PDB file of C-alpha atoms and ligand atoms in Angstrom:
ATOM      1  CA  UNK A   3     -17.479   8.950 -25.261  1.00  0.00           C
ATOM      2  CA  UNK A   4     -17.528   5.473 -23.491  1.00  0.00           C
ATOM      3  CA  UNK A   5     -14.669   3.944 -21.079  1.00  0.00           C
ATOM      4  CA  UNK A   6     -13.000   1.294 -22.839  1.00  0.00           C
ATOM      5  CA  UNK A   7      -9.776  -0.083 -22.709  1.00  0.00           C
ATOM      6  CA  UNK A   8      -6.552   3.030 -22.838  1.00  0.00           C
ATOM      7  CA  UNK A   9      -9.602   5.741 -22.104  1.00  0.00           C
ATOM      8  CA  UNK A  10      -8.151   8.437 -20.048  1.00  0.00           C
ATOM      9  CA  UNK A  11     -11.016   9.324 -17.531  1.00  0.00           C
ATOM     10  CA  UNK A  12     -11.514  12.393 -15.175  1.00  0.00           C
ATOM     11  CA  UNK A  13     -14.361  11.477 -12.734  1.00  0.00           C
ATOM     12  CA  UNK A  14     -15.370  12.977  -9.196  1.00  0.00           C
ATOM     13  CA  UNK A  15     -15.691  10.713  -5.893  1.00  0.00           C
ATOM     14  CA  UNK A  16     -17.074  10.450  -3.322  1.00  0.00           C
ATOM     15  CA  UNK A  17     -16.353   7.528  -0.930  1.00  0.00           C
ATOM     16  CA  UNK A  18     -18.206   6.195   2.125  1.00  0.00           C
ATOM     17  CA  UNK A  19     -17.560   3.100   4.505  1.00  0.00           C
ATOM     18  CA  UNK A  20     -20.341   0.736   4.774  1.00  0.00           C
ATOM     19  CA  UNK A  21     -21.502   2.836   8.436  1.00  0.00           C
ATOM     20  CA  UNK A  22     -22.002   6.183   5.518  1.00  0.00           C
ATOM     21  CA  UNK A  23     -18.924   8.117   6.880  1.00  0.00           C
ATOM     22  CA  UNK A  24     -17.330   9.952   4.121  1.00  0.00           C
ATOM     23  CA  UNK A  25     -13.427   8.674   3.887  1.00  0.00           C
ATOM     24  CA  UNK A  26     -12.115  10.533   0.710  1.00  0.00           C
ATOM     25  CA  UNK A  27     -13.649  12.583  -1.476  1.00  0.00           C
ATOM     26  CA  UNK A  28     -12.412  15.074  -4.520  1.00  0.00           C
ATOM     27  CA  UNK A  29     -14.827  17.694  -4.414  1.00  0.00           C
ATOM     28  CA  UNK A  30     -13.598  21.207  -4.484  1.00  0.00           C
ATOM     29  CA  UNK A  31     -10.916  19.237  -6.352  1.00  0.00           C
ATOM     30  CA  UNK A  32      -9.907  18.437  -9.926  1.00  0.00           C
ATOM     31  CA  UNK A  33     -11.266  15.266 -10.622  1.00  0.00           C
ATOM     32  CA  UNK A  34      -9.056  12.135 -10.332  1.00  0.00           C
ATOM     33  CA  UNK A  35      -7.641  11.272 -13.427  1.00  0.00           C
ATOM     34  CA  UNK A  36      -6.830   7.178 -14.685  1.00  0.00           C
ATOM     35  CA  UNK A  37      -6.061   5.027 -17.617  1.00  0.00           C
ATOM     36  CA  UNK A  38      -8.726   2.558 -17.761  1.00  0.00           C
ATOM     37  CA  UNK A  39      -6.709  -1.094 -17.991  1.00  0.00           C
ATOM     38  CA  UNK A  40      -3.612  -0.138 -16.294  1.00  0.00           C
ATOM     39  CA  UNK A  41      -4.574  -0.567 -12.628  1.00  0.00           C
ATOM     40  CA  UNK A  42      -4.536   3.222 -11.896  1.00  0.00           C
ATOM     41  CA  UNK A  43      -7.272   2.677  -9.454  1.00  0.00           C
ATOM     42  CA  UNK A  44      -8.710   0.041  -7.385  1.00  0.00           C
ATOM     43  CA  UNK A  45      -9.897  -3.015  -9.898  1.00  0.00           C
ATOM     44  CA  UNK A  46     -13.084  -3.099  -8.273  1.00  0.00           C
ATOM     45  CA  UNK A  47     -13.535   0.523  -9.284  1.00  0.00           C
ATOM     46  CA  UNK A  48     -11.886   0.469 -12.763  1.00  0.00           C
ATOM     47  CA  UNK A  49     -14.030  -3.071 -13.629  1.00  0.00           C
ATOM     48  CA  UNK A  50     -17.225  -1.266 -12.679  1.00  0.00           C
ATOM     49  CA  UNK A  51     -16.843   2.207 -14.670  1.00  0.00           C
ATOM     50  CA  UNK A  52     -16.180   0.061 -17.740  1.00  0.00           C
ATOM     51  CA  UNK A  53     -18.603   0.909 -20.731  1.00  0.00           C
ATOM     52  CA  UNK A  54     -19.727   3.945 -18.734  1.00  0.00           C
ATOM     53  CA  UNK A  55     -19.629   7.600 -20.785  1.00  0.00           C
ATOM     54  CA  UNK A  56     -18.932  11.763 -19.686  1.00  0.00           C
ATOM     55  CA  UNK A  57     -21.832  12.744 -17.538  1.00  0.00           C
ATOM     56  CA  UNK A  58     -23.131   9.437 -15.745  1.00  0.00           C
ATOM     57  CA  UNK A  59     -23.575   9.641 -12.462  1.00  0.00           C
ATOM     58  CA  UNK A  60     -23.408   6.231 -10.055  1.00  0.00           C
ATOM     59  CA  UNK A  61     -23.022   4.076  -6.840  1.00  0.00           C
ATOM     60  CA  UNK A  62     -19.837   1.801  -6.995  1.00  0.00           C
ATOM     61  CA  UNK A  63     -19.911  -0.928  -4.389  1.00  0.00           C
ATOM     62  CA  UNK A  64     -16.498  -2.518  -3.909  1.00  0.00           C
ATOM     63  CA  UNK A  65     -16.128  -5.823  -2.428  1.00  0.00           C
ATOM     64  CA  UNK A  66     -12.682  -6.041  -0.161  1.00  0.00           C
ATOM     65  CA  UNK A  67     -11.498  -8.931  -2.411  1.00  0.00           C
ATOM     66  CA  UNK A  68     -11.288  -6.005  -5.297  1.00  0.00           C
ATOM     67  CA  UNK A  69     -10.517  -3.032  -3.196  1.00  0.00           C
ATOM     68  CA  UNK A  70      -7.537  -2.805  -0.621  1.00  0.00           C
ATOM     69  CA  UNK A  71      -8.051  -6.510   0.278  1.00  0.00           C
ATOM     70  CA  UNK A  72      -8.997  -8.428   3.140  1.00  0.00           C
ATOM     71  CA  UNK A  73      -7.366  -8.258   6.604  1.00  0.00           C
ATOM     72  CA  UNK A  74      -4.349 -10.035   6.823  1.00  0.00           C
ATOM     73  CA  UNK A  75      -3.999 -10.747  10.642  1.00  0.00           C
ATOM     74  CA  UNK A  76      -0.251 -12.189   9.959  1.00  0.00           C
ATOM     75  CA  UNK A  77       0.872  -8.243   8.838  1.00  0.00           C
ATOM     76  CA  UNK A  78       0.017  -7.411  12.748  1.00  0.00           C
ATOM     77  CA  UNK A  79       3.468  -7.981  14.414  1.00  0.00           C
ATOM     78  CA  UNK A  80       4.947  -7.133  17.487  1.00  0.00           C
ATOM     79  CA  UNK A  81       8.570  -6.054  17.433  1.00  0.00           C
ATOM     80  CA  UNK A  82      10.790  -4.401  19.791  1.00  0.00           C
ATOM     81  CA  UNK A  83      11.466  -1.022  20.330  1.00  0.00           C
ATOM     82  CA  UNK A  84      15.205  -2.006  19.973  1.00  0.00           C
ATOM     83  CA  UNK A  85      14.420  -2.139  16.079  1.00  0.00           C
ATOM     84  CA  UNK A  86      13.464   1.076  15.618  1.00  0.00           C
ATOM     85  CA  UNK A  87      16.763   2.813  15.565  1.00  0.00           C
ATOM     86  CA  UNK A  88      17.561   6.355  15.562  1.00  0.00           C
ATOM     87  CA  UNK A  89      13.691   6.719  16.424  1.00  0.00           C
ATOM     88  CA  UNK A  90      13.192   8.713  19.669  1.00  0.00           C
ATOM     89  CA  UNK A  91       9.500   8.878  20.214  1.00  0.00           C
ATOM     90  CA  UNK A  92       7.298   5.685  19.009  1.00  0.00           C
ATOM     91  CA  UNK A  93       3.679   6.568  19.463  1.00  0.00           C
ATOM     92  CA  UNK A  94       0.632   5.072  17.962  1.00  0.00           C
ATOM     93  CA  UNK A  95       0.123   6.094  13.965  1.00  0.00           C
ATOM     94  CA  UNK A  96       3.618   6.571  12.987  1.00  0.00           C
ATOM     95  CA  UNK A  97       4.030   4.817  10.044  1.00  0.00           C
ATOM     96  CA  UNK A  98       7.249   3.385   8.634  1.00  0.00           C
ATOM     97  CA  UNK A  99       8.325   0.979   5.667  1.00  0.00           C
ATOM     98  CA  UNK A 100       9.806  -1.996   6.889  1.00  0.00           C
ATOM     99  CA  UNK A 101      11.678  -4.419   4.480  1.00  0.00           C
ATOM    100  CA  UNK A 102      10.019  -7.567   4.105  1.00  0.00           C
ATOM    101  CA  UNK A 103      10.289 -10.754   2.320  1.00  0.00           C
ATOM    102  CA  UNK A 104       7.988  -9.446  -0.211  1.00  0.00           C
ATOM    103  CA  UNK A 105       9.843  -5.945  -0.513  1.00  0.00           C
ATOM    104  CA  UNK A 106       9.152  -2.838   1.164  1.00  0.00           C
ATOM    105  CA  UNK A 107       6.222  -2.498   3.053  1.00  0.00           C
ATOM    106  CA  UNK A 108       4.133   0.761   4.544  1.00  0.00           C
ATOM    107  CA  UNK A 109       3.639  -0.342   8.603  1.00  0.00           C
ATOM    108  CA  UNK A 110       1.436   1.582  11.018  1.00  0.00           C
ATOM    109  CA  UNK A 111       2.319   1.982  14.353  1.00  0.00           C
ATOM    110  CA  UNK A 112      -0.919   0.699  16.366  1.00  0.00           C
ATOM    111  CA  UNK A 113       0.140   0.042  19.502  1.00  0.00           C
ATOM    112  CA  UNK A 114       3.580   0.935  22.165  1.00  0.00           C
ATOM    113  CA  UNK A 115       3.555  -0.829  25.382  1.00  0.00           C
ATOM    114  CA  UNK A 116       7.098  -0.729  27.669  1.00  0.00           C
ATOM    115  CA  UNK A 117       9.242  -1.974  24.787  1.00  0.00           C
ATOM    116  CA  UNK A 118       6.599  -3.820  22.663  1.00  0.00           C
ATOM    117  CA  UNK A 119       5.660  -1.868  19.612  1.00  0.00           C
ATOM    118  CA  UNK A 120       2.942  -3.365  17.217  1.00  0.00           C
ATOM    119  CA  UNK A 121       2.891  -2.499  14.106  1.00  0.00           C
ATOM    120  CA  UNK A 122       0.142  -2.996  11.446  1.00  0.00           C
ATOM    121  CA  UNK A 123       0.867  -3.641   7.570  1.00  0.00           C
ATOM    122  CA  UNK A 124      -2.798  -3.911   6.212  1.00  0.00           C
ATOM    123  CA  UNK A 125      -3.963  -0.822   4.003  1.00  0.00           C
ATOM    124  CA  UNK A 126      -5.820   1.336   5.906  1.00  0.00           C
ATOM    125  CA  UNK A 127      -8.752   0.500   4.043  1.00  0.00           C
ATOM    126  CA  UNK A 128      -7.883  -3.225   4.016  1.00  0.00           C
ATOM    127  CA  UNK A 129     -11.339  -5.106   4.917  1.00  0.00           C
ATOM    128  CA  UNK A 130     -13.711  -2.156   4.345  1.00  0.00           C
ATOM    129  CA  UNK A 131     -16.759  -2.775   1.880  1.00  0.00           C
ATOM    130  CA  UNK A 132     -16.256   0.792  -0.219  1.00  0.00           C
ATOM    131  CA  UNK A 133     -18.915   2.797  -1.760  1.00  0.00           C
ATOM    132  CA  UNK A 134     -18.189   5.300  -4.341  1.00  0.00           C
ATOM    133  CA  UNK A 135     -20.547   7.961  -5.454  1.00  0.00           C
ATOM    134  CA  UNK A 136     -18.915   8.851  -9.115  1.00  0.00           C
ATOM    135  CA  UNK A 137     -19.355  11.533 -11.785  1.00  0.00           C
ATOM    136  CA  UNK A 138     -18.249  11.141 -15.078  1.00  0.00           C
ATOM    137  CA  UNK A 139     -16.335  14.648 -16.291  1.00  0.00           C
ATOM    138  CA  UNK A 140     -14.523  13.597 -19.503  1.00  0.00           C
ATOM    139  CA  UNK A 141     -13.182  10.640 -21.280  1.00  0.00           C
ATOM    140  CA  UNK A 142     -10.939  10.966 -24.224  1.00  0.00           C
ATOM    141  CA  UNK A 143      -8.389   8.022 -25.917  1.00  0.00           C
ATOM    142  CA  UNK A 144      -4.857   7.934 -24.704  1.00  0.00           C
ATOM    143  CA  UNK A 145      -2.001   8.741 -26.456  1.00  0.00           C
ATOM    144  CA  UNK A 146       0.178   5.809 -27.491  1.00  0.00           C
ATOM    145  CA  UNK A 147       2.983   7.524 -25.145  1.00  0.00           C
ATOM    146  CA  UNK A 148       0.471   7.177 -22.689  1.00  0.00           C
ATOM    147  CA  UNK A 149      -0.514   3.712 -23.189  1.00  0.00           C
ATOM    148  CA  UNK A 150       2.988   2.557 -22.909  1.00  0.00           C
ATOM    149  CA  UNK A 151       3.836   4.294 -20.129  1.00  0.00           C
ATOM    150  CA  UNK A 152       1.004   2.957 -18.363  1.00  0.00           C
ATOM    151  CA  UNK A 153      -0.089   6.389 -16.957  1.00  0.00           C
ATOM    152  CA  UNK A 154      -2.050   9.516 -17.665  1.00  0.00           C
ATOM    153  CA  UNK A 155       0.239  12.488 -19.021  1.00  0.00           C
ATOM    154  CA  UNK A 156      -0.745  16.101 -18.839  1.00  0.00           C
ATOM    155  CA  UNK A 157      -3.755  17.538 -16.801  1.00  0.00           C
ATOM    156  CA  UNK A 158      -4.843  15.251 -14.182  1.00  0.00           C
ATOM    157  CA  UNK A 159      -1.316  13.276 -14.465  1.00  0.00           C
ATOM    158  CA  UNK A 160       2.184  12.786 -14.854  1.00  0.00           C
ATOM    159  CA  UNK A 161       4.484  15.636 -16.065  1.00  0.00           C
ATOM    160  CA  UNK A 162       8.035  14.623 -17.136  1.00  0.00           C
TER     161      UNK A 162
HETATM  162 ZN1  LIG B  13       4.687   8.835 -18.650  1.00  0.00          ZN
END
């Protein structure tokens, strides 16, 4: 069956930075499960798998623009140590959300010097061409539950 808009796909991954080092991969997995349209996955990604069928195997390249973004060098701050209350130890890759503007927000601790913290709020991934090596295990239609919920139900996805 082909991937068209409200399939529910199971596919294997395999992802590499544009240097070849592996970042993520689901083998010895179960495949990663989505609802193609619903912006389960990266839209690079989803875009690209589009009209594909069970058993193809390809090379996704994914631009930053359609992946976790470009680098934002305004989500680098530097904030005092005195804002991190209740927190004993601050050491480089603790991650916290902070409340922003814009809502919540994951922050990565990159730096602590004296009482100057930095903190990072790109995705880790933010900036970083991504390759994807994907399988194709199954594709079947979503259920209308699933289509309004916006979400795969059952194996591979939500249970409630
Ligand atoms: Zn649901």
């Amino acid at each position: 069956m082909q991937i068209a808009q409200n399939s529910v796909v199971a596919f294997h991954y395999t992802l590499t930075n544009e240097a070849g080092e592996v970042l993520d991969s689901s083998e010895g997995r179960e495949p990663l499960t989505y609802l193609q349209g619903a912006g389960n996955i990266i839209p690079g990604l989803e875009r690209q798998l589009l009209g594909r069928q069970t058993g193809d195997k390809l090379t996704v390249k994914v631009e930053p623009a359609e992946g976790y973004g470009e680098i934002q060098p305004q989500l680098v701050q530097e904030v005092p140590r005195a804002s991190f209350q209740g927190v004993d130890d601050i050491a480089a890759g603790m991650q916290f959300q902070a409340q922003t503007q814009g809502g919540p927000l994951l922050v990565t601790v990159t730096k602590v010097e004296g009482d100057t913290v930095t903190v990072d709020g790109n995705h880790p991934l933010a900036g970083e061409v991504l390759n994807f090596e994907v399988s194709i295990e199954n594709v079947r239609e979503a259920s209308g539950e699933e289509v309004e919920h916006g979400h795969v139900h059952g194996e591979g996805g939500h249970h409630h």
